Amino acid sequence: MQTKYVLDEADVPRQWYNIAADLPSPPLPPLHPGTGEPIGPEMLAPLFPMELIKQEVSQERWVDIPDPVRDAYMLWRPSPLYRALRLEKALDTPAKIFYKYEGVSPTGSHKPNTAVAQAYYNKAEGITRLTTETGAGQWGSALSFACNLFGLECKVYMVRISFEQKPYRRSMMTTWGANVIPSPSDQTEAGRTVLASTPETPGSLGIAISEAVEEAASRDDTKYSLGSVLNHVLLHQTVIGLETEKQMALADAEPDVVIGCFGGGSNFAGLAFPYLRQKFDGKDIRVVAVEPLACPTLTKGKYAYDFGDTIGMTPLLPMHTLGHQFVPAAIHSGGLRYHGAAPLASQLVNDGWIEAEAYTQVDCFDAATLFAREEGIIPAPESSHAVKSAVAHALAAKEEGAEKTILFNLSGHGHFDMSAYDAYFAGSLTDYQLSRADVDGNLSSIAAFPDVPA
Amino acid sequence: MQTKYVLDEADVPRQWYNIAADLPSPPLPPLHPGTGEPIGPEMLAPLFPMELIKQEVSQERWVDIPDPVRDAYMLWRPSPLYRALRLEKALDTPAKIFYKYEGVSPTGSHKPNTAVAQAYYNKAEGITRLTTETGAGQWGSALSFACNLFGLECKVYMVRISFEQKPYRRSMMTTWGANVIPSPSDQTEAGRTVLASTPETPGSLGIAISEAVEEAASRDDTKYSLGSVLNHVLLHQTVIGLETEKQMALADAEPDVVIGCFGGGSNFAGLAFPYLRQKFDGKDIRVVAVEPLACPTLTKGKYAYDFGDTIGMTPLLPMHTLGHQFVPAAIHSGGLRYHGAAPLASQLVNDGWIEAEAYTQVDCFDAATLFAREEGIIPAPESSHAVKSAVAHALAAKEEGAEKTILFNLSGHGHFDMSAYDAYFAGSLTDYQLSRADVDGNLSSIAAFPDVPA
């Protein structure tokens, strides 16, 4: 039996799939926090190049991938689709388990799919520098890699505690020529303000975003780049699902369940949106987003208007949220510690097209270790949530005696997260679970925000 | 233009190529250190299963790959062949540069190619446990992974200083279920002896080998496994070159130069031996082994009989050596810090079929950083030697205006070696070079050993 389904470079998609064209209900606009009115492109123009702003609001079903972006994709795409034959056997399940593996990119995750596109469009519009924030470093690595390919300077504000505790992601960014500085820094007004009041702060993603946005907004040669949540980011990630559709055809299989882990929503959307298109057309597919019980945005949050960042600098986005001031517990899945969710995904959850599940990190590391021992690849802590869900669905299929076909996105490897595995094996991981009362307490802070229309 | 040449699983080789069948001069036997006589299989039987001992002395050109080993290979093989289009452009060279990438294996290097074969043959002969040593952890990771696949216990003696300084390779081995202990340990006579005299010792590969061998020799259920140097190890690695031949045909290209980094010789042989077969048949190919100037075994060592290990427990092997008591400087290429060389490769160097080059580690990190910025992949420090040589040959081709085709083995990624890149960027790497006088001083210790026949 076949283990891998590989494609030729000719099969790398030539267009991204824009789900906005096929949404069963029209997408909701972001709102200006002061006026409560829908925002126009001019509010985004200081931060993003015009082509990305156009993609953000585009209703075209297919968006051409520029040749230089596609050439950059060739450095690692098409990524492989695997059949997890050994895992199936270990679980003694009648289910077939397939996974798309995005860890083959130079940075080890799906993030470069959008990073190279964003770097390209900025370069094309004469921008010479990009700023961004990074927590554990996955997104910062991807943008560093992409900026280097297109000859852009890259400045990464890295949350100070990660800067100190995860030096190897920082080394990776340095290898690709990026300028990585710990946040808060003395280089921005936002950073200086925080440092003045709390000089020993470990930093946070919210502060790092403020610093990166402030620098981009104040310099004509510089724009800002975001690694998830926004429509254009999700658009770029659809290469994952478009390739997978071809590979599943090679395997002569069609998924009954499509699974992705969910933080901001980008790797999930990358695999799921092309399959949601099939589901809109009537195909019987369950589409499952998997999040941590420590940050249960989709399963326990509110579908409401809220800020995208912690400090409140962005427009109000219509999304599932735990409240923009919510600070998730220090789980090892840094990429899933986000209070909000991509608006496009939120709407589809709200309308019943996407299901959501949540697990503790210990359950996810259990599944990830089983996976590593059967399939070889050591999953990133984020991706372990998708692994856990796939295992759960495979065991349910066994219970039912159903020959289900399960497909999930293994969004990255864990080579830079081995300290998390150490903690797991040492038995020192905490099973954080956010209670209903805690969620409601946080949500009270956005009670006065505009309602999402029914 | 195409960047990658991928094969289907059907193209994973069904046989390994045994170069012993085609050697222009007959291979020299290992000798018993006491009697000076060629050793028989009985001397190896306490340490290795009979099938591997047979492979060690086989003269058959093709050796069948057992189905379970080939199935394990499917977890990551065939590995991709890349054309380094961006690197070519950056060097402004008329040369075409191709590289085979072995970093796609679960452990991130070529080592599992032999580890899964060794685990399989041991399992087939009723062995339930394997011991081995590891320095930085590449080989220990590979054997841990392989033992887990075949249901064997794995015990890895890891050099104490690496155990403490490189915890993430250790975490990786633990993830695959291996028992990793710092060496010297109190679990063997060899370890206890060392600890009694030098309780604070950082350990060494020589001591770790002694511990692993002692444990294997003293238990019926346990054998020992070695990751390089021996004939059967090189045999298993030939899947690299056999796949590459097919991929180069897809690219409609034939190499003028074939390059691999050289420590014990296994990744080099894996790519080079199938091409040496073509060279024996009259094809005009330069075959180049690349080593560190800090450990210049092939370029400055003596072709002589010497122990394979530091302490003197092995048979005498006919090989290029710097003397078995030579301790290389602490360069970051842990896998190239070996005093000897695979006998098969040594003989071919001695007979003029293989050329050898040596570079400083700073030169190699220069090349590796250029490579990472152009091609995305961050090379392992060992593999950076092959990158450096490929760049040098590409620049020489530019000088000559020659359209050379250069092929090298990128044996692994550097995800667990980022501290080496940190040191490089901090300017704190030492350009170790071993002098002629130092080499001669070390070699005096083996002056009384038997001569290699002319």
Short mmCIF file of C-alpha atoms in Angstrom, two decimals, chain A residues 54-301:
data_model
loop_
_atom_site.label_atom_id
_atom_site.label_comp_id
_atom_site.label_asym_id
_atom_site.label_seq_id
_atom_site.Cartn_x
_atom_site.Cartn_y
_atom_site.Cartn_z
CA LYS A 54 -7.80 44.38 -2.65
CA GLN A 55 -7.48 40.69 -1.85
CA GLU A 56 -8.86 41.39 1.62
CA VAL A 57 -12.17 42.52 0.12
CA SER A 58 -12.14 40.56 -3.16
CA GLN A 59 -15.20 38.58 -4.24
CA GLU A 60 -13.38 36.83 -7.12
CA ARG A 61 -13.38 33.06 -6.67
CA TRP A 62 -9.87 32.56 -8.08
CA VAL A 63 -6.89 34.86 -7.55
CA ASP A 64 -3.81 34.37 -9.76
CA ILE A 65 -0.60 33.45 -7.98
CA PRO A 66 2.19 35.66 -9.39
CA ASP A 67 5.03 33.72 -11.02
CA PRO A 68 7.71 34.89 -8.55
CA VAL A 69 5.54 33.65 -5.66
CA ARG A 70 4.97 30.34 -7.40
CA ASP A 71 8.73 30.08 -8.06
CA ALA A 72 9.36 30.60 -4.34
CA TYR A 73 6.74 27.93 -3.53
CA MET A 74 8.83 25.51 -5.63
CA LEU A 75 11.52 25.57 -2.94
CA TRP A 76 9.29 23.21 -0.94
CA ARG A 77 5.93 22.74 -2.67
CA PRO A 78 4.04 20.60 -3.52
CA SER A 79 4.13 19.27 0.02
CA PRO A 80 3.48 15.55 0.50
CA LEU A 81 0.20 13.89 1.44
CA TYR A 82 0.72 10.79 3.63
CA ARG A 83 -1.45 7.86 4.45
CA ALA A 84 -0.83 7.05 8.12
CA LEU A 85 -0.79 3.29 7.63
CA ARG A 86 1.17 2.53 10.78
CA LEU A 87 -1.03 4.78 12.91
CA GLU A 88 -4.16 3.11 11.51
CA LYS A 89 -2.72 -0.27 12.46
CA ALA A 90 -1.75 0.90 15.95
CA LEU A 91 -5.30 2.18 16.50
CA ASP A 92 -6.77 -0.99 14.96
CA THR A 93 -9.29 1.22 13.19
CA PRO A 94 -11.20 0.60 9.97
CA ALA A 95 -10.70 4.31 9.23
CA LYS A 96 -8.24 5.52 6.63
CA ILE A 97 -6.13 8.39 7.96
CA PHE A 98 -4.45 10.84 5.59
CA TYR A 99 -2.38 13.87 6.52
CA LYS A 100 -1.01 16.76 4.53
CA TYR A 101 2.45 17.67 5.81
CA GLU A 102 3.43 21.34 5.74
CA GLY A 103 6.57 20.85 7.85
CA VAL A 104 8.66 20.40 4.69
CA SER A 105 8.94 24.17 4.23
CA PRO A 106 12.30 25.73 5.17
CA THR A 107 10.80 27.15 8.36
CA GLY A 108 8.99 23.93 9.21
CA SER A 109 5.37 25.09 8.99
CA HIS A 110 2.68 26.35 6.62
CA LYS A 111 3.49 30.01 7.43
CA PRO A 112 5.71 30.68 4.38
CA ASN A 113 2.72 30.10 2.07
CA THR A 114 1.50 33.58 2.90
CA ALA A 115 4.84 35.11 3.90
CA VAL A 116 6.30 34.82 0.40
CA ALA A 117 3.12 36.26 -1.12
CA GLN A 118 3.09 39.21 1.28
CA ALA A 119 6.79 39.90 0.72
CA TYR A 120 6.27 39.80 -3.03
CA TYR A 121 3.33 42.27 -3.10
CA ASN A 122 5.14 44.70 -0.81
CA LYS A 123 8.26 44.54 -2.96
CA ALA A 124 6.17 45.10 -6.10
CA GLU A 125 4.76 48.31 -4.61
CA GLY A 126 8.17 49.73 -3.77
CA ILE A 127 8.25 48.88 -0.09
CA THR A 128 11.74 48.05 1.18
CA ARG A 129 11.09 47.04 4.79
CA LEU A 130 8.54 44.93 6.66
CA THR A 131 7.87 44.77 10.37
CA THR A 132 6.07 42.06 12.24
CA GLU A 133 5.71 40.52 15.66
CA THR A 134 6.38 36.95 16.70
CA GLY A 135 5.79 34.93 19.82
CA ALA A 136 7.45 31.54 19.76
CA GLY A 137 8.90 32.40 16.36
CA GLN A 138 7.05 30.44 13.66
CA TRP A 139 5.67 33.49 11.93
CA GLY A 140 8.79 35.59 12.41
CA SER A 141 10.84 32.79 10.82
CA ALA A 142 8.54 32.62 7.84
CA LEU A 143 8.57 36.35 7.19
CA SER A 144 12.37 36.50 7.64
CA PHE A 145 12.75 33.73 5.06
CA ALA A 146 10.35 35.44 2.65
CA CYS A 147 11.84 38.92 2.98
CA ASN A 148 15.29 37.49 2.28
CA LEU A 149 14.00 35.85 -0.92
CA PHE A 150 12.60 39.13 -2.22
CA GLY A 151 15.37 41.41 -0.96
CA LEU A 152 13.36 43.20 1.73
CA GLU A 153 14.63 44.20 5.14
CA CYS A 154 12.76 42.42 7.91
CA LYS A 155 12.39 43.60 11.48
CA VAL A 156 10.83 41.19 13.94
CA TYR A 157 9.61 42.27 17.36
CA MET A 158 9.90 39.07 19.35
CA VAL A 159 8.14 38.75 22.71
CA ARG A 160 10.97 39.16 25.24
CA ILE A 161 10.38 35.95 27.16
CA SER A 162 10.46 33.92 23.92
CA PHE A 163 13.51 35.87 22.75
CA GLU A 164 15.28 34.66 25.87
CA GLN A 165 13.79 31.19 26.24
CA LYS A 166 13.63 30.11 22.57
CA PRO A 167 16.93 31.27 21.15
CA TYR A 168 16.99 28.86 18.21
CA ARG A 169 14.01 30.33 16.37
CA ARG A 170 15.82 33.65 16.76
CA SER A 171 18.99 32.07 15.32
CA MET A 172 16.96 30.85 12.36
CA MET A 173 15.65 34.37 11.67
CA THR A 174 19.19 35.73 11.93
CA THR A 175 20.40 33.12 9.45
CA TRP A 176 17.95 34.54 6.92
CA GLY A 177 19.22 38.03 7.66
CA ALA A 178 16.38 39.47 9.76
CA ASN A 179 16.78 41.99 12.53
CA VAL A 180 15.22 40.42 15.63
CA ILE A 181 14.75 42.50 18.75
CA PRO A 182 13.13 41.71 22.07
CA SER A 183 9.80 43.43 22.74
CA PRO A 184 9.08 45.72 24.50
CA SER A 185 11.98 47.72 23.09
CA ASP A 186 13.11 51.34 23.37
CA GLN A 187 12.63 51.78 19.61
CA THR A 188 8.94 52.66 19.69
CA GLU A 189 6.70 54.90 21.74
CA ALA A 190 4.58 51.86 22.66
CA GLY A 191 7.65 49.97 23.84
CA ARG A 192 9.06 52.89 25.80
CA THR A 193 5.74 53.45 27.55
CA VAL A 194 5.55 49.83 28.67
CA LEU A 195 9.19 49.77 29.75
CA ALA A 196 8.74 52.96 31.78
CA SER A 197 5.96 51.44 33.86
CA THR A 198 7.12 47.79 33.92
CA PRO A 199 10.85 47.54 33.06
CA GLU A 200 10.98 43.81 33.92
CA THR A 201 7.96 42.78 31.80
CA PRO A 202 8.30 39.51 29.86
CA GLY A 203 6.44 41.19 27.00
CA SER A 204 3.34 39.96 25.16
CA LEU A 205 2.12 39.46 21.62
CA GLY A 206 -0.18 42.45 22.07
CA ILE A 207 2.72 44.76 22.88
CA ALA A 208 4.85 43.36 20.07
CA ILE A 209 2.03 43.98 17.58
CA SER A 210 1.76 47.57 18.79
CA GLU A 211 5.48 48.11 18.25
CA ALA A 212 5.50 46.58 14.76
CA VAL A 213 2.38 48.50 13.70
CA GLU A 214 3.68 51.79 15.12
CA GLU A 215 6.95 51.50 13.20
CA ALA A 216 5.20 50.59 9.94
CA ALA A 217 2.65 53.39 10.28
CA SER A 218 5.37 55.97 10.87
CA ARG A 219 7.67 55.18 7.94
CA ASP A 220 6.90 55.46 4.22
CA ASP A 221 9.35 52.71 3.26
CA THR A 222 7.89 50.23 5.74
CA LYS A 223 4.70 48.17 5.92
CA TYR A 224 3.39 45.67 8.42
CA SER A 225 2.75 41.97 7.88
CA LEU A 226 0.37 39.66 9.72
CA GLY A 227 0.57 35.85 9.71
CA SER A 228 -3.06 34.81 10.28
CA VAL A 229 -6.69 35.95 10.83
CA LEU A 230 -7.06 38.27 7.81
CA ASN A 231 -8.85 37.20 4.62
CA HIS A 232 -5.80 37.59 2.37
CA VAL A 233 -3.71 35.39 4.67
CA LEU A 234 -6.29 32.61 4.57
CA LEU A 235 -6.51 33.02 0.79
CA HIS A 236 -2.77 32.37 0.37
CA GLN A 237 -2.96 29.24 2.51
CA THR A 238 -5.49 27.56 0.21
CA VAL A 239 -2.60 26.08 -1.80
CA ILE A 240 -2.62 23.44 0.95
CA GLY A 241 -6.13 22.22 0.26
CA LEU A 242 -5.93 22.63 -3.50
CA GLU A 243 -2.88 20.36 -3.64
CA THR A 244 -4.55 17.94 -1.23
CA GLU A 245 -7.59 17.56 -3.48
CA LYS A 246 -5.31 16.36 -6.29
CA GLN A 247 -3.41 14.04 -3.98
CA MET A 248 -6.58 12.51 -2.54
CA ALA A 249 -7.66 11.83 -6.11
CA LEU A 250 -4.35 10.00 -6.66
CA ALA A 251 -5.16 7.98 -3.56
CA ASP A 252 -8.64 7.35 -4.96
CA ALA A 253 -10.09 8.61 -1.68
CA GLU A 254 -12.46 11.31 -0.50
CA PRO A 255 -12.49 12.59 3.06
CA ASP A 256 -15.48 12.16 5.34
CA VAL A 257 -13.81 14.39 7.93
CA VAL A 258 -11.37 17.27 7.34
CA ILE A 259 -9.44 18.46 10.40
CA GLY A 260 -7.10 21.34 11.21
CA CYS A 261 -5.81 22.91 14.40
CA PHE A 262 -7.10 26.42 14.99
CA GLY A 263 -5.37 29.49 16.44
CA GLY A 264 -5.97 32.46 14.16
CA GLY A 265 -7.28 30.07 11.52
CA SER A 266 -4.76 30.10 8.70
CA ASN A 267 -3.56 26.50 8.50
CA PHE A 268 -7.08 25.29 9.17
CA ALA A 269 -8.51 27.44 6.38
CA GLY A 270 -5.69 26.44 4.06
CA LEU A 271 -6.79 22.83 4.11
CA ALA A 272 -10.49 23.28 4.85
CA PHE A 273 -11.69 26.06 2.52
CA PRO A 274 -11.35 24.08 -0.71
CA TYR A 275 -13.25 21.24 0.99
CA LEU A 276 -15.90 23.65 2.25
CA ARG A 277 -16.43 24.58 -1.38
CA GLN A 278 -17.28 20.92 -2.00
CA LYS A 279 -19.52 20.98 1.07
CA PHE A 280 -21.37 24.09 -0.19
CA ASP A 281 -21.98 22.08 -3.37
CA GLY A 282 -23.66 19.34 -1.33
CA LYS A 283 -20.80 16.98 -0.53
CA ASP A 284 -21.20 15.22 2.82
CA ILE A 285 -18.02 16.30 4.65
CA ARG A 286 -17.52 17.17 8.30
CA VAL A 287 -15.08 20.07 8.69
CA VAL A 288 -13.51 20.29 12.14
CA ALA A 289 -11.46 23.07 13.75
CA VAL A 290 -9.49 21.99 16.83
CA GLU A 291 -8.42 24.35 19.57
CA PRO A 292 -6.92 24.14 23.08
CA LEU A 293 -9.26 23.96 26.06
CA ALA A 294 -6.98 26.66 27.52
CA CYS A 295 -8.02 29.05 24.73
CA PRO A 296 -11.43 27.82 23.53
CA THR A 297 -12.32 30.68 21.21
CA LEU A 298 -14.67 28.78 18.91
CA THR A 299 -16.16 26.42 21.47
CA LYS A 300 -16.72 28.85 24.35
CA GLY A 301 -16.19 32.35 22.94
#
